[in-house]
Coordinates of C-alpha atoms in Angstrom, one line a residue:
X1376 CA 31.1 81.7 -113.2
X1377 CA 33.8 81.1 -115.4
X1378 CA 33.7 79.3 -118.6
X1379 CA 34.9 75.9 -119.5
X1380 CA 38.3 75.3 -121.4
X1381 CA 39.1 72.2 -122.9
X1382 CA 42.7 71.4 -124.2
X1383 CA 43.4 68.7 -126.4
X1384 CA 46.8 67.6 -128.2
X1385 CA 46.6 65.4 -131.3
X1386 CA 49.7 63.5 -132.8
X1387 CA 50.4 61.2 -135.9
X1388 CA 51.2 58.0 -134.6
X1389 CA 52.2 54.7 -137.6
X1390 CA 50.2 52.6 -135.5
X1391 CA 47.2 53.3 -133.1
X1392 CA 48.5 53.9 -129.3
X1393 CA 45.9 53.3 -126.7
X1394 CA 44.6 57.1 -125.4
X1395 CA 43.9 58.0 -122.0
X1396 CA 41.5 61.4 -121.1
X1397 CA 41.6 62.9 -117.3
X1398 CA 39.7 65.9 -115.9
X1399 CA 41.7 68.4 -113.3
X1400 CA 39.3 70.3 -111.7
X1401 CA 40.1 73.4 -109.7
X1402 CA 37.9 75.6 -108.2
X1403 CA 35.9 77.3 -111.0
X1404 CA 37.9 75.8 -113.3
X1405 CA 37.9 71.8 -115.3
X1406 CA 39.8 71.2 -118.1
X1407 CA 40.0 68.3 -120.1
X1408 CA 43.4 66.6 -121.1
X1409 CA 43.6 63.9 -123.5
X1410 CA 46.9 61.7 -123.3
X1411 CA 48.3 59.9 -125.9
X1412 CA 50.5 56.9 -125.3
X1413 CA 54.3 57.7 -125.2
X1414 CA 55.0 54.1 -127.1
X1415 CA 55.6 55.9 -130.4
X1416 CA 57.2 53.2 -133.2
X1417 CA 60.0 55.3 -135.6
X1418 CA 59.6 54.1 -139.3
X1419 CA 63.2 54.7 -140.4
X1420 CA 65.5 53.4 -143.1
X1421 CA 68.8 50.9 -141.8
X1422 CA 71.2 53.9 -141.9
X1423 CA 68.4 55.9 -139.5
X1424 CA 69.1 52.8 -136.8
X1425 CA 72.0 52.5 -134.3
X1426 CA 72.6 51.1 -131.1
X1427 CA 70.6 53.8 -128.8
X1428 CA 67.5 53.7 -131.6
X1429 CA 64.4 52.7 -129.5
X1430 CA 61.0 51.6 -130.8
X1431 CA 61.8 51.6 -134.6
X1432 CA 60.7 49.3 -137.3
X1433 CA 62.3 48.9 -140.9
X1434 CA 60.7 47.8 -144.4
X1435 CA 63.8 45.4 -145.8
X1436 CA 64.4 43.0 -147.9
X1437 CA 66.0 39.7 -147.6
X1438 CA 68.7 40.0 -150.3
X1439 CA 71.3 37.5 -149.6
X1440 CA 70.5 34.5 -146.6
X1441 CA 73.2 31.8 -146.5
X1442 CA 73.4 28.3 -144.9
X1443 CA 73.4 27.7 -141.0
X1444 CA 77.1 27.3 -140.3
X1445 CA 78.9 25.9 -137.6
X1446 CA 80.9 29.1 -135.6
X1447 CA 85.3 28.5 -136.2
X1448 CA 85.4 27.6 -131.9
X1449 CA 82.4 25.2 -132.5
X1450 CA 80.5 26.9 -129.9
X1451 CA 77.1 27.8 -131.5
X1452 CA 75.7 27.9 -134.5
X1453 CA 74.7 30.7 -137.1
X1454 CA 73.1 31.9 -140.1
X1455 CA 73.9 35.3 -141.7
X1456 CA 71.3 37.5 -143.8
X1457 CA 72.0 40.2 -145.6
X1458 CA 68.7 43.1 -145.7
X1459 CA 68.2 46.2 -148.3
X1460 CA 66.1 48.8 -147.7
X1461 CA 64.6 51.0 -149.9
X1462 CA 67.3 53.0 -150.1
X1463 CA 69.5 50.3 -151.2
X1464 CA 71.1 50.2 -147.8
X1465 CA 72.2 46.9 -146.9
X1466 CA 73.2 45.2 -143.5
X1467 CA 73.7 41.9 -142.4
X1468 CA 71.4 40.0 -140.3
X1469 CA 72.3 37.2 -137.7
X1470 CA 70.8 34.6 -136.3
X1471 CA 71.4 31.9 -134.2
X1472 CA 70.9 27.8 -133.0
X1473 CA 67.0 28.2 -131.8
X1474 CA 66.0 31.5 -133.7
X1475 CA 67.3 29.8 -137.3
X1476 CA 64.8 27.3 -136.7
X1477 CA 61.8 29.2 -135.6
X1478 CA 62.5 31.6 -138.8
X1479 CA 63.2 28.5 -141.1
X1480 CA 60.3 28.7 -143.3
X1481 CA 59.3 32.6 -142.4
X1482 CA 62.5 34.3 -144.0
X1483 CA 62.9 33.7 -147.4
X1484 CA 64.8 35.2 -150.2
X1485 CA 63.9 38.0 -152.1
X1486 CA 60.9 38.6 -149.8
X1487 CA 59.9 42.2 -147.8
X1488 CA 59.4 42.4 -144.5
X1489 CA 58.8 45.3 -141.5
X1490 CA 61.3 44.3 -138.8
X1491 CA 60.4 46.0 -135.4
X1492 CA 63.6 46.2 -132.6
X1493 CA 66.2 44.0 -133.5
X1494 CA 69.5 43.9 -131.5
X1495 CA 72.2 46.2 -133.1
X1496 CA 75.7 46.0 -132.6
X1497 CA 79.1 47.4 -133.9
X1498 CA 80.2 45.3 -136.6
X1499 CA 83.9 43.2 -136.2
X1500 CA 86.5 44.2 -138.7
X1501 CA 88.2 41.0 -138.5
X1502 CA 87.7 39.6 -141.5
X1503 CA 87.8 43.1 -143.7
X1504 CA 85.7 46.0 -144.4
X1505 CA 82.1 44.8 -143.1
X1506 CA 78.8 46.5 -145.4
X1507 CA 77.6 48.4 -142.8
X1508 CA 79.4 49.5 -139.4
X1509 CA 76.4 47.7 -137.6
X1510 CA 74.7 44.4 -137.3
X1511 CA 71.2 43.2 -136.4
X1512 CA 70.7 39.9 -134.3
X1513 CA 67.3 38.4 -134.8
X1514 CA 65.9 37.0 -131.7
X1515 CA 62.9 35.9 -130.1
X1516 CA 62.2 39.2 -129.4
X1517 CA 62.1 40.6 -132.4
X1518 CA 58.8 41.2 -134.2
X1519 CA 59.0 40.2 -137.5
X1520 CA 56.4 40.7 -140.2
X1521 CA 56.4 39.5 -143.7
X1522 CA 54.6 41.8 -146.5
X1523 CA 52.9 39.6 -148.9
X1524 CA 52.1 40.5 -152.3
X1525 CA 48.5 41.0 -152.1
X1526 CA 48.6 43.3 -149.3
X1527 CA 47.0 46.7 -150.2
X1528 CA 48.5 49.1 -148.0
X1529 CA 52.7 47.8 -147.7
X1530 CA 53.7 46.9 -151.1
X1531 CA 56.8 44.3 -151.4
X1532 CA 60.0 45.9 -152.6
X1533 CA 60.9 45.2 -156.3
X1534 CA 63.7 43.2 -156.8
X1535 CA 67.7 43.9 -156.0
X1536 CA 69.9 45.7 -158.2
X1537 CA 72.6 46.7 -155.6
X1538 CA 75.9 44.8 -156.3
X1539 CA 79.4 45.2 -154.9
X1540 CA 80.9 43.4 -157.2
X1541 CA 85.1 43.1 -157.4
X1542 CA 86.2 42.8 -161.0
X1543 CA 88.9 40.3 -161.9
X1544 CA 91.6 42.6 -163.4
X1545 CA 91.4 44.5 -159.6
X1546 CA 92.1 41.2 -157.8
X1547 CA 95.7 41.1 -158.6
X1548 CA 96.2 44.3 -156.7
X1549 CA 94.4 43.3 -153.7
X1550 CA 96.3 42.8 -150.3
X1551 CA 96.4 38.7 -151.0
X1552 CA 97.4 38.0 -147.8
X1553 CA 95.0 39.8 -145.6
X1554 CA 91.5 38.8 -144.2
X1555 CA 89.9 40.7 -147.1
X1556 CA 87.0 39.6 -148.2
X1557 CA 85.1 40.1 -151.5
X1558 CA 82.2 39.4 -153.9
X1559 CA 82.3 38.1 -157.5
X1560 CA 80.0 37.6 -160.8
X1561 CA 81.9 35.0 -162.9
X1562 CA 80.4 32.4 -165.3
X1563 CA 81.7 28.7 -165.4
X1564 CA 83.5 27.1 -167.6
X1565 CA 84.5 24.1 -165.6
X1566 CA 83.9 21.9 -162.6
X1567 CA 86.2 19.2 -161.4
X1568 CA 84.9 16.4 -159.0
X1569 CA 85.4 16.4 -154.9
X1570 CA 88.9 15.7 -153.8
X1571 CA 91.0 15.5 -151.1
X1572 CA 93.5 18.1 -150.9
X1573 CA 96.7 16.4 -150.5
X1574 CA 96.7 14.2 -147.6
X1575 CA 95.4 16.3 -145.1
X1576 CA 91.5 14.9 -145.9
X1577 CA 90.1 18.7 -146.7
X1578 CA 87.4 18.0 -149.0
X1579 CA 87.4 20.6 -151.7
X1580 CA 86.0 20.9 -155.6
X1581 CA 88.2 23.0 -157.9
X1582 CA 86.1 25.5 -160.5
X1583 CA 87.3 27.5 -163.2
X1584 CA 85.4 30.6 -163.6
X1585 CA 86.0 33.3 -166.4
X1586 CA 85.0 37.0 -166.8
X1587 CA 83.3 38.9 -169.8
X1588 CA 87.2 39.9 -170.9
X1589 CA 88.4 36.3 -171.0
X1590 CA 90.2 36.5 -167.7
X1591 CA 90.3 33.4 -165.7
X1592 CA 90.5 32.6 -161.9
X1593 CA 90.8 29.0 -160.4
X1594 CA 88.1 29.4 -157.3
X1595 CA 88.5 26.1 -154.4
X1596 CA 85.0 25.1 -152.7
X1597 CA 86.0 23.9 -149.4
X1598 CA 84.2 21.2 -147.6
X1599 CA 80.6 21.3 -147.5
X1600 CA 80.4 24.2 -150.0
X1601 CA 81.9 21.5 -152.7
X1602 CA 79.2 19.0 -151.5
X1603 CA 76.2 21.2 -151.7
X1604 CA 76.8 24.3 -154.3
X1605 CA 79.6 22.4 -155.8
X1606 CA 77.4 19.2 -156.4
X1607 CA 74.8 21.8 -157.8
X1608 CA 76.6 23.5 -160.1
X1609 CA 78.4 19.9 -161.4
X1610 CA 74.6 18.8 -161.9
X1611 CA 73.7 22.2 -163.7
X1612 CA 76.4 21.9 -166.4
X1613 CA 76.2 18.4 -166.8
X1614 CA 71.9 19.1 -167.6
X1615 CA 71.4 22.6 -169.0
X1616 CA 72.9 23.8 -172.3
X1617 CA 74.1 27.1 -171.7
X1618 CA 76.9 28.4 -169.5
X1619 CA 76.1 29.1 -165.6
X1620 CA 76.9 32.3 -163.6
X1621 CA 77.3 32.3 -160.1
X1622 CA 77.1 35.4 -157.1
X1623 CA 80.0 34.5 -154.5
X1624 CA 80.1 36.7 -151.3
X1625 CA 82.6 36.7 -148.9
X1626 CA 85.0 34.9 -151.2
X1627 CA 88.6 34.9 -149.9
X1628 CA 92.0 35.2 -151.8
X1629 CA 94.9 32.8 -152.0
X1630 CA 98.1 32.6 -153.2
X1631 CA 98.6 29.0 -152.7
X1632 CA 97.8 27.8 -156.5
X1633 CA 98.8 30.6 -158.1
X1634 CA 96.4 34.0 -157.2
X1635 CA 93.6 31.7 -156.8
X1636 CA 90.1 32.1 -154.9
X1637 CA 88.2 30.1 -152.1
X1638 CA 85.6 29.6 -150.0
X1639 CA 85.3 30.9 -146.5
X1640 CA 83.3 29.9 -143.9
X1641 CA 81.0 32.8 -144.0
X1642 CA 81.0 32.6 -147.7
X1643 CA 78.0 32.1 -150.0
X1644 CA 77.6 30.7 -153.4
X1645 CA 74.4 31.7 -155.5
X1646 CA 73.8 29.9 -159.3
X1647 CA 71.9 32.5 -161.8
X1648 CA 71.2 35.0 -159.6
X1649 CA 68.1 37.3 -161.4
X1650 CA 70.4 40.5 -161.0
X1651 CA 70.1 42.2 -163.9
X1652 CA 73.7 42.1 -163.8
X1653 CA 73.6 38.4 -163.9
X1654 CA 71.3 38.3 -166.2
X1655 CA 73.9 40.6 -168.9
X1656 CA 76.6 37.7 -168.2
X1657 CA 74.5 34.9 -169.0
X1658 CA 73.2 36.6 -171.8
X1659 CA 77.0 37.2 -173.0
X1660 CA 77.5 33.6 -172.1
X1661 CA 75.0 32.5 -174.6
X1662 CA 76.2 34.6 -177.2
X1663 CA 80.1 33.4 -176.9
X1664 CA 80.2 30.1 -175.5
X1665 CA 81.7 28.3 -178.5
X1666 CA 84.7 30.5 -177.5
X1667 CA 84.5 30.6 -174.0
X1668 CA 84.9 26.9 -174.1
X1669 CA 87.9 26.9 -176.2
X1670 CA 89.9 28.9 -174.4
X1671 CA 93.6 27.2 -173.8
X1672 CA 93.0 25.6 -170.6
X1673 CA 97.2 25.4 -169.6
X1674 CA 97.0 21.7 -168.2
X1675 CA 99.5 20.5 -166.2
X1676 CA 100.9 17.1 -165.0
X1677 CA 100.2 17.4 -161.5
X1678 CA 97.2 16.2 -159.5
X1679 CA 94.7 19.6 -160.0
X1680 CA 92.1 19.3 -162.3
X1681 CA 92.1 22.4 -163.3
X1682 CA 95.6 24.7 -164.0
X1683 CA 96.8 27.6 -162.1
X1684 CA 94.9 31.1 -162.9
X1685 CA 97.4 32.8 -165.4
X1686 CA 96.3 36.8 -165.3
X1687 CA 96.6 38.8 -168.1
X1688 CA 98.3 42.9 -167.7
X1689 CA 95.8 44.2 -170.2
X1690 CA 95.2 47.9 -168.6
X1691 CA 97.9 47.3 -165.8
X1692 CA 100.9 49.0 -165.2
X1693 CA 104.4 47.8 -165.3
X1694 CA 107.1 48.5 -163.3
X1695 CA 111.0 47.9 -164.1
X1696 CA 112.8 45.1 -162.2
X1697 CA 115.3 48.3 -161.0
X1698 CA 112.3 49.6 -159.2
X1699 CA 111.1 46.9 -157.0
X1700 CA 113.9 47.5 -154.1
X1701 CA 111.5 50.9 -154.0
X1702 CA 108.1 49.0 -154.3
X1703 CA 106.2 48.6 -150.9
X1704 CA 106.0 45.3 -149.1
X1705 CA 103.4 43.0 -149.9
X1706 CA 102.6 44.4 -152.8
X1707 CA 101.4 43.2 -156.4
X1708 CA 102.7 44.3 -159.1
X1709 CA 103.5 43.1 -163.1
X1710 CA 107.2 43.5 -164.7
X1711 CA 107.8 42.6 -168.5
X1712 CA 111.1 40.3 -168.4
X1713 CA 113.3 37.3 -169.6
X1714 CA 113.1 34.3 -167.3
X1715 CA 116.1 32.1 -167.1
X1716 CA 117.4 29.2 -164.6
X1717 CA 121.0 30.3 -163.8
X1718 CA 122.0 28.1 -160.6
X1719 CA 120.7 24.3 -162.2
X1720 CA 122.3 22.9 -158.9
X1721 CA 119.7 23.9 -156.1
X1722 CA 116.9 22.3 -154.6
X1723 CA 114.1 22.3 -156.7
X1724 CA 111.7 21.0 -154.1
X1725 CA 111.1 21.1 -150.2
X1726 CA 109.2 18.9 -148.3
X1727 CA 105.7 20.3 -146.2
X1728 CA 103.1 19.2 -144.0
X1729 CA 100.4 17.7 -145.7
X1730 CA 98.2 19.6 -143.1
X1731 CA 99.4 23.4 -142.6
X1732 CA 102.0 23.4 -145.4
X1733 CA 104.4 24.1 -142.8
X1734 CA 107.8 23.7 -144.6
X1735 CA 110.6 21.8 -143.2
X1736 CA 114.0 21.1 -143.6
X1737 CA 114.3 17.7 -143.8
X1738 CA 114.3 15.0 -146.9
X1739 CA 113.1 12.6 -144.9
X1740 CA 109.1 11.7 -145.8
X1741 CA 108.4 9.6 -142.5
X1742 CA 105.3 10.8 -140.6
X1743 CA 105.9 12.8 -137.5
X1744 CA 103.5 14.8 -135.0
X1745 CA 103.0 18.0 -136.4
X1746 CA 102.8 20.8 -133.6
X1747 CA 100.4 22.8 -135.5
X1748 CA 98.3 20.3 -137.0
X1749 CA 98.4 18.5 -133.4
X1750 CA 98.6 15.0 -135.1
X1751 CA 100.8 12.8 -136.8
X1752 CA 100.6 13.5 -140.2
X1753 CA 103.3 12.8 -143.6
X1754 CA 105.1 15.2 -145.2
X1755 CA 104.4 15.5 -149.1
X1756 CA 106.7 17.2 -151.5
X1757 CA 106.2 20.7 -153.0
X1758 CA 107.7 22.1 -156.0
X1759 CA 109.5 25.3 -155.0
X1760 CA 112.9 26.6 -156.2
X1761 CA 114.5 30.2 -157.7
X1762 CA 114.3 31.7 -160.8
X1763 CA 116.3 35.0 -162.1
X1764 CA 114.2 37.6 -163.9
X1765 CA 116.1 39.6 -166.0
X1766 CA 115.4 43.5 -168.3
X1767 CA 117.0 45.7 -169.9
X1768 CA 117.4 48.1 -166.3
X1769 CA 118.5 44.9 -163.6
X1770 CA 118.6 41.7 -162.9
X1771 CA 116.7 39.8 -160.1
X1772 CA 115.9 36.5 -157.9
X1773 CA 112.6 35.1 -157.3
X1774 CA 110.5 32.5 -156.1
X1775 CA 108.5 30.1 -158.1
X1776 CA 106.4 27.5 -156.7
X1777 CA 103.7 24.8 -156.3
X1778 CA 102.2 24.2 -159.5
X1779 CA 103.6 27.0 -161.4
X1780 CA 106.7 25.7 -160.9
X1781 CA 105.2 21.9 -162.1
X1782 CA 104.1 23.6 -165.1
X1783 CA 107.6 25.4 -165.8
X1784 CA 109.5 21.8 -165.3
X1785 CA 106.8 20.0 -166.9
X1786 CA 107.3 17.4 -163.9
X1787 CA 105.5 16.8 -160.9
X1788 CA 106.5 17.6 -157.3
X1789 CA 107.5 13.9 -156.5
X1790 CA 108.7 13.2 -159.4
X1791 CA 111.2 16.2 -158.7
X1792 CA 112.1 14.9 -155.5
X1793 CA 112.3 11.3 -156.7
X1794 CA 115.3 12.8 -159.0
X1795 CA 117.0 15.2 -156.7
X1796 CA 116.6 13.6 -153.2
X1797 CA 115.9 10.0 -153.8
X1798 CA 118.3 8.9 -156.4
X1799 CA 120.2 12.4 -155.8
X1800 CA 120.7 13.1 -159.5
X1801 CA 120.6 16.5 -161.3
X1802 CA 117.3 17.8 -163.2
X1803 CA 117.7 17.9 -167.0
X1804 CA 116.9 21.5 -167.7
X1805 CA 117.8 21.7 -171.4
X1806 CA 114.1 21.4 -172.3
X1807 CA 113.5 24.1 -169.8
X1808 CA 116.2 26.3 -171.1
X1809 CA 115.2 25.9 -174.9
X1810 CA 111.2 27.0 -173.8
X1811 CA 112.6 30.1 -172.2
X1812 CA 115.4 31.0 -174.8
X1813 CA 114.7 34.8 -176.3
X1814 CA 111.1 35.3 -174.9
X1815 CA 109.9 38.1 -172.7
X1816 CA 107.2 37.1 -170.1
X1817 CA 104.6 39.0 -168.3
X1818 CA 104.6 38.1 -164.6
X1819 CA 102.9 38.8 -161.5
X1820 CA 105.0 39.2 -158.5
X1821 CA 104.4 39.6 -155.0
X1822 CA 107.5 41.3 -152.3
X1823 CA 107.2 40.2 -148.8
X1824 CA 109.9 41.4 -146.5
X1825 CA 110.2 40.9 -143.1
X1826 CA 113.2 41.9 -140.4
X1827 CA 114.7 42.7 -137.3
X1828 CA 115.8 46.0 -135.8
X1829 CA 119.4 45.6 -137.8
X1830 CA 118.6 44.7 -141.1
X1831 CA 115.2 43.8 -143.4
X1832 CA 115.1 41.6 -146.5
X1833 CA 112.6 40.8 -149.1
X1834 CA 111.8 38.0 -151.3
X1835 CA 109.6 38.3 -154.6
X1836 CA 107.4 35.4 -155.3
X1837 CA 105.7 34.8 -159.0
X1838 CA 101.8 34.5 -158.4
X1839 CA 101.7 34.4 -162.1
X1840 CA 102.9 34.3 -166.0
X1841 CA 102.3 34.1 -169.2
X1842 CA 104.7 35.0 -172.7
X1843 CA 104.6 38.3 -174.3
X1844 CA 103.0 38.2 -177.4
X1845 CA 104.9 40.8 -179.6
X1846 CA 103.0 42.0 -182.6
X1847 CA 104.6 41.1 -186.0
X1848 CA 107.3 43.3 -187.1
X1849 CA 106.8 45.6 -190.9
X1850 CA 108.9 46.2 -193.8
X1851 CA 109.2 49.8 -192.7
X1852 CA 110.0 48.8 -189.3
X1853 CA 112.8 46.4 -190.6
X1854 CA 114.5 48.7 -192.9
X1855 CA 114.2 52.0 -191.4
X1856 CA 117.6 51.6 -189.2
X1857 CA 121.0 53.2 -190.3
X1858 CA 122.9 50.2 -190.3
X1859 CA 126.6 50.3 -191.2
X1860 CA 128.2 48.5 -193.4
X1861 CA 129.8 44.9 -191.8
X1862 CA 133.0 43.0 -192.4
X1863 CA 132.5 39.7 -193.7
X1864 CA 133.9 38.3 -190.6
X1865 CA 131.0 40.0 -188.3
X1866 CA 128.1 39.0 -190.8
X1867 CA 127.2 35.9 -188.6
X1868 CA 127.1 37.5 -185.5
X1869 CA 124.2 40.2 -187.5
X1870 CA 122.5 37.1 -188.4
X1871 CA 122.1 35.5 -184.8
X1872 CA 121.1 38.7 -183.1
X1873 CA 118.4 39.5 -185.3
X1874 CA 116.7 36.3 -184.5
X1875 CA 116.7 37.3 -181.1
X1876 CA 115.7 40.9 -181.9
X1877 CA 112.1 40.4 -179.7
X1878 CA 114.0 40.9 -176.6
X1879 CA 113.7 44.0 -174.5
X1880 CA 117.1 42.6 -172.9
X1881 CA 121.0 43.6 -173.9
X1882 CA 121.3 41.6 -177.1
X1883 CA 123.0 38.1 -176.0
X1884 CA 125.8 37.5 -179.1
X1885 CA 126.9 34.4 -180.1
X1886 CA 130.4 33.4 -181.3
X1887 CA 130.6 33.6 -185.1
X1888 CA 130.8 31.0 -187.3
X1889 CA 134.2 30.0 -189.5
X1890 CA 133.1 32.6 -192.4
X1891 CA 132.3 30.8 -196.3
X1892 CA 133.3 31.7 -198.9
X1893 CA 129.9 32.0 -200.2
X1894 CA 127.4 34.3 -198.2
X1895 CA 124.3 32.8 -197.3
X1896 CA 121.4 33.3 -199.7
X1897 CA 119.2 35.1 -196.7
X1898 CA 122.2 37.4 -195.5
X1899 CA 122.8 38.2 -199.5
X1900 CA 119.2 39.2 -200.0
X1901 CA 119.3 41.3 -196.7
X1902 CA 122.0 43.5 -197.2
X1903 CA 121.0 44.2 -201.4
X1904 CA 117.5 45.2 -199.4
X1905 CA 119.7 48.1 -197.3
X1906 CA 122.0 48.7 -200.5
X1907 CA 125.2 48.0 -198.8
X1908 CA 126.3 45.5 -202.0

C-alpha cells in the first residue's frame, strides 16, 4: 500500500481570505490540497496604482480638500481632494453631488485613511500640468477607512511638509496667458471690501499679498471665494494682531491689472496653514511687520482699492530694447529704459464691454447687446494708449493700459474720455512730461504677435514699472574723466548735461544760454576742481 502525501501551499495575505481544503483520491493514492482564496488586496503606494491596478488599497492622507463647486457647464457638482502618501506622493481626489454628502463629515483634513479601489483615470491637461498623470473618483463603491489616532496597529501619518510652491520673482516669466495654474505662500498685508467689478456685477474682493523679499502681487477673489475666504481673512486682520499667511492652489495669472493673480474655480484658499513653511512666514511676519506695513502702497485715483502689482528686477535679466524684434512671442521680459509720450494727439482711451472687455471702436457709451456676453450691457471707458521706450541701442512703441496707464496720467479712465471724447479737447501732458524727464525705468513687457501667411506683427504691452534707483555718484567717480578744456561759449551746454548725466540714453543737449560775463559760482568751482583755470 502506498503511503499518504499531503501538499499544502501557504501564502501571506494583508487581510485573511476565506480557505477552502479538497481531497483527490486516486486509486492508492489521496492527497490533500488546501486552497487559498484568489481575492488577494495589493498594499501599494499612489505611484504603484494605475488604471488596470485591481484589488489595491492605499494609506493617504487628506492634504488639501476644497469647497463643493458648481462644474463651468452647470451640469453636476464637485469637490476636489488632494491625498499624500507616505512617500509624499500626491494625487487629487474627486468626488461628486451624492458621494460629497455621504463623505461630508468622514473626510477631513489632515486625517489618514486606507482607501481600497477607487476609480482611476488619466488626468485632463486642460488647465496646465496636473500633480499626478492620474485621478481617483471616490464613489459609493469605494471602501474607505479612516485611521484614528489610537489605533495600535495603523498609525496616522504625521503631518504635510510637501509644498509646490511658485515663488514671486518666477511669476513674471510664466506664460501669463495660458491655463497655467499655480500655488502660492504669501502673507497679507491688505484686504479691500467686496465689489462689483465694473458693471458687469462679478463679485470680487481685491488682496494685497507680499513675499519674504518685499515683492508684492495684487491677488482678485472672485465671487464666492470673496464671500467666504475673503470675508475670513477681512475678519482675521481686523481681530488678530499679527500678519496672516495664506496657501492658494490653483491660483491663475492675469494681466488685466497689471501682472496680477486670481481665483479660479478649482482654486483653494487656506489661512495659516501649519506647514512648516507657513509657519517660517508668519514667524518672519511677526518679526517685520512694522515694515511690511509701511511699504509705499502706489495709490491711484481710480476705483481699485488696492494699486497695480509693480515687480521689482532684483536677480532678473535684462534685455536691450534692440533685441526684442529677436525675443520669442509671448514672452516676459524686463528692459532698463527712458519712457517718454511723443505723439500727445492720440487716443488715450477706448471704450469696452463692461462684461468680456471686448474693445470696440465706437465713442459712443449707449448700451447695446453684446454677442459674447449675450445681453445688453454698457460700454465703460478703459485707459489705454502708446508710449515710446527709448536706450541707448533703439527706440521702441508700446502699450500701456488700464490702471497703469491711470496711474501714469494721474487721471481716471472717464475722466480721460470726458476730455478727449466728450468735450474733444487735448490732454495736458506737461505734468506727465516733467515726471518722466531724465529718469530711467525698469519695465516689464510682454510681445504678442500674431499674423497671416504674408506678414506677422508684434505689439509689446507694459505689465509693469517702476524708476531706477541709481546709487549716488563719488568724488572719484566725478573727477576721474579726462575732460578738455571748454570755450566759454560751450560752458552752459556742460552744465545742463551733467544734470542729466543718470541717463543710460544719448545725452539730450539743450541750447545754451546768452554767455555772462561772470561765470557762475558752481561752474567756477567745478572747473578749479579739474585744474582747467
Amino acid at each position: 500500500m502506498n503511503e499518504i502525501t499531503s501538499v499544502f501551499f501557504f501564502l501571506l495575505f494583508p487581510v485573511k481570505p476565506k480557505n477552502k481544503i479538497f481531497r483527490l483520491c486516486e486509486p492508492n493514492t489521496t492527497i490533500w490540497l488546501t486552497i487559498f482564496a484568489a481575492n488577494m488586496v495589493l498594499r501599494v503606494n499612489i505611484d504603484q496604482i494605475e488604471p488596470a491596478t485591481r484589488d489595491w488599497i492605499s494609506k493617504v492622507q487628506i492634504v488639501e480638500i476644497a469647497r463643493p463647486r458648481e462644474s463651468l457647464d452647470k451640469k453636476c457638482t464637485f469637490q476636489n481632494l488632494i491625498l499624500e502618501d507616505e512617500q509624499e506622493c500626491q494625487i487629487k481626489g474627486v468626488m461628486y453631488a451624492d458621494e460629497i454628502e455621504q463623505y461630508a463629515d468622514k473626510l477631513k483634513l489632515l486625517h489618514t485613511y486606507l482607501i481600497s479601489t477607487a476609480k482611476v483615470k488619466v488626468s485632463p491637461t486642460s488647465y496646465g500640468k496636473p500633480i499626478h498623470k492620474f485621478y481617483w473618483i471616490l464613489d459609493k463603491e469605494t471602501v474607505i477607512e479612516q485611521i484614528k489616532p489610537s489605533d495600535e496597529v495603523e498609525k496616522p501619518l504625521p503631518p504635510p511638509t510637501k509644498l509646490n510652491i511658485t515663488s514671486f520673482d518666477r511669476i513674471p516669466h510664466l506664460m501669463v496667458d495660458s491655463a497655467a495654474e499655480i500655488d502660492i505662500l504669501a502673507i497679507v498685508l491688505r484686504c479691500g471690501p467686496q465689489k462689483n467689478a465694473g458693471r458687469s456685477h462679478h463679485r470680487c474682493r481685491e488682496i494685497t499679498l507680499c513675499d519674504n523679499q518685499k515683492n508684492q502681487f495684487l491677488f482678485t477673489l472672485w465671487e464666492d471665494f470673496g464671500e467666504i475666504e475673503g470675508h475670513e481673512i477681512a475678519s482675521k486682520m481686523a481681530t488678530e494682531a499679527d500678519l496672516l499667511v495664506i496657501l492658494g492652489r490653483s491660483i491663475g495669472i492675469s494681466t488685466y491689472q497689471g501682472l496680477s493673480l486670481q481665483t479660479r474655480y478649482n482654486s483653494t484658499v487656506r489661512v495659516n496653514p501649519n506647514y512648516p513653511q507657513a509657519v517660517a512666514l508668519i514667524n518672519w511676519a511677526k518679526e517685520n511687520k512694522t515694515m511690511l506695513l509701511t511699504c509705499p502702497s502706489e495709490k491711484t485715483s481710480t476705483s481699485s482699492s488696492i494699486a497695480p502689482m509693480i515687480v521689482t528686477t532684483v536677480g532678473q535679466q535684462l534685455i536691450s530694447i534692440k533685441e526684442i524684434s529677436s525675443a520669442p512671442s509671448m514672452a516676459v521680459f524686463y528692459v532698463e529704459a527712458e519712457m517718454a509720450i511723443l505723439d500727445e494727439f492720440q487716443d488715450f482711451c477706448v471704450l469696452q464691454c463692461s462684461g468680456c472687455k471686448q474693445k470696440k471702436r465706437t465713442k459712443d457709451r449707449k448700451d447695446f447687446e453684446c454677442p459674447k456676453c449675450n445681453r445688453k450691457t454698457a460700454l465703460v471707458p478703459r485707459c489705454s494708449f502708446q508710449i515710446d521706450l527709448i536706450d541707448n541701442t533703439a527706440t521702441t512703441t508700446a502699450f500701456i493700459s488700464a490702471e497703469l496707464g491711470e496711474k501714469l496720467l494721474s487721471m481716471t479712465a472717464k475722466a480721460i474720455f470726458d476730455i478727449t471724447c466728450t468735450k474733444r479737447q487735448s490732454l495736458s501732458l506737461d505734468h506727465v512730461h516733467e515726471m518722466l524727464s531724465n529718469k530711467v525705468f525698469e519695465i516689464q513687457l510682454r510681445k504678442s504677435s500674431w499674423g497671416s501667411s504674408n506678414t506677422t506683427q508684434a505689439t509689446l504691452s507694459i505689465l509693469s514699472y517702476m524708476e531706477k534707483q541709481h546709487p549716488p555718484q563719488t568724488t572719484t567717480d566725478r573727477t576721474c574723466k579726462k575732460i578738455k578744456p571748454l570755450e566759454i561759449s560751450e560752458v552752459e551746454v556742460m552744465a545742463t548735461t551733467t544734470a542729466a548725466g543718470s541717463s543710460n540714453a544719448p545725452p539730450k543737449f539743450e541750447p545754451p544760454t546768452p554767455t555772462k560775463k561772470e561765470l557762475p559760482h558752481t561752474i567756477l568751482s567745478l572747473l578749479l576742481k579739474i585744474g582747467t583755470i
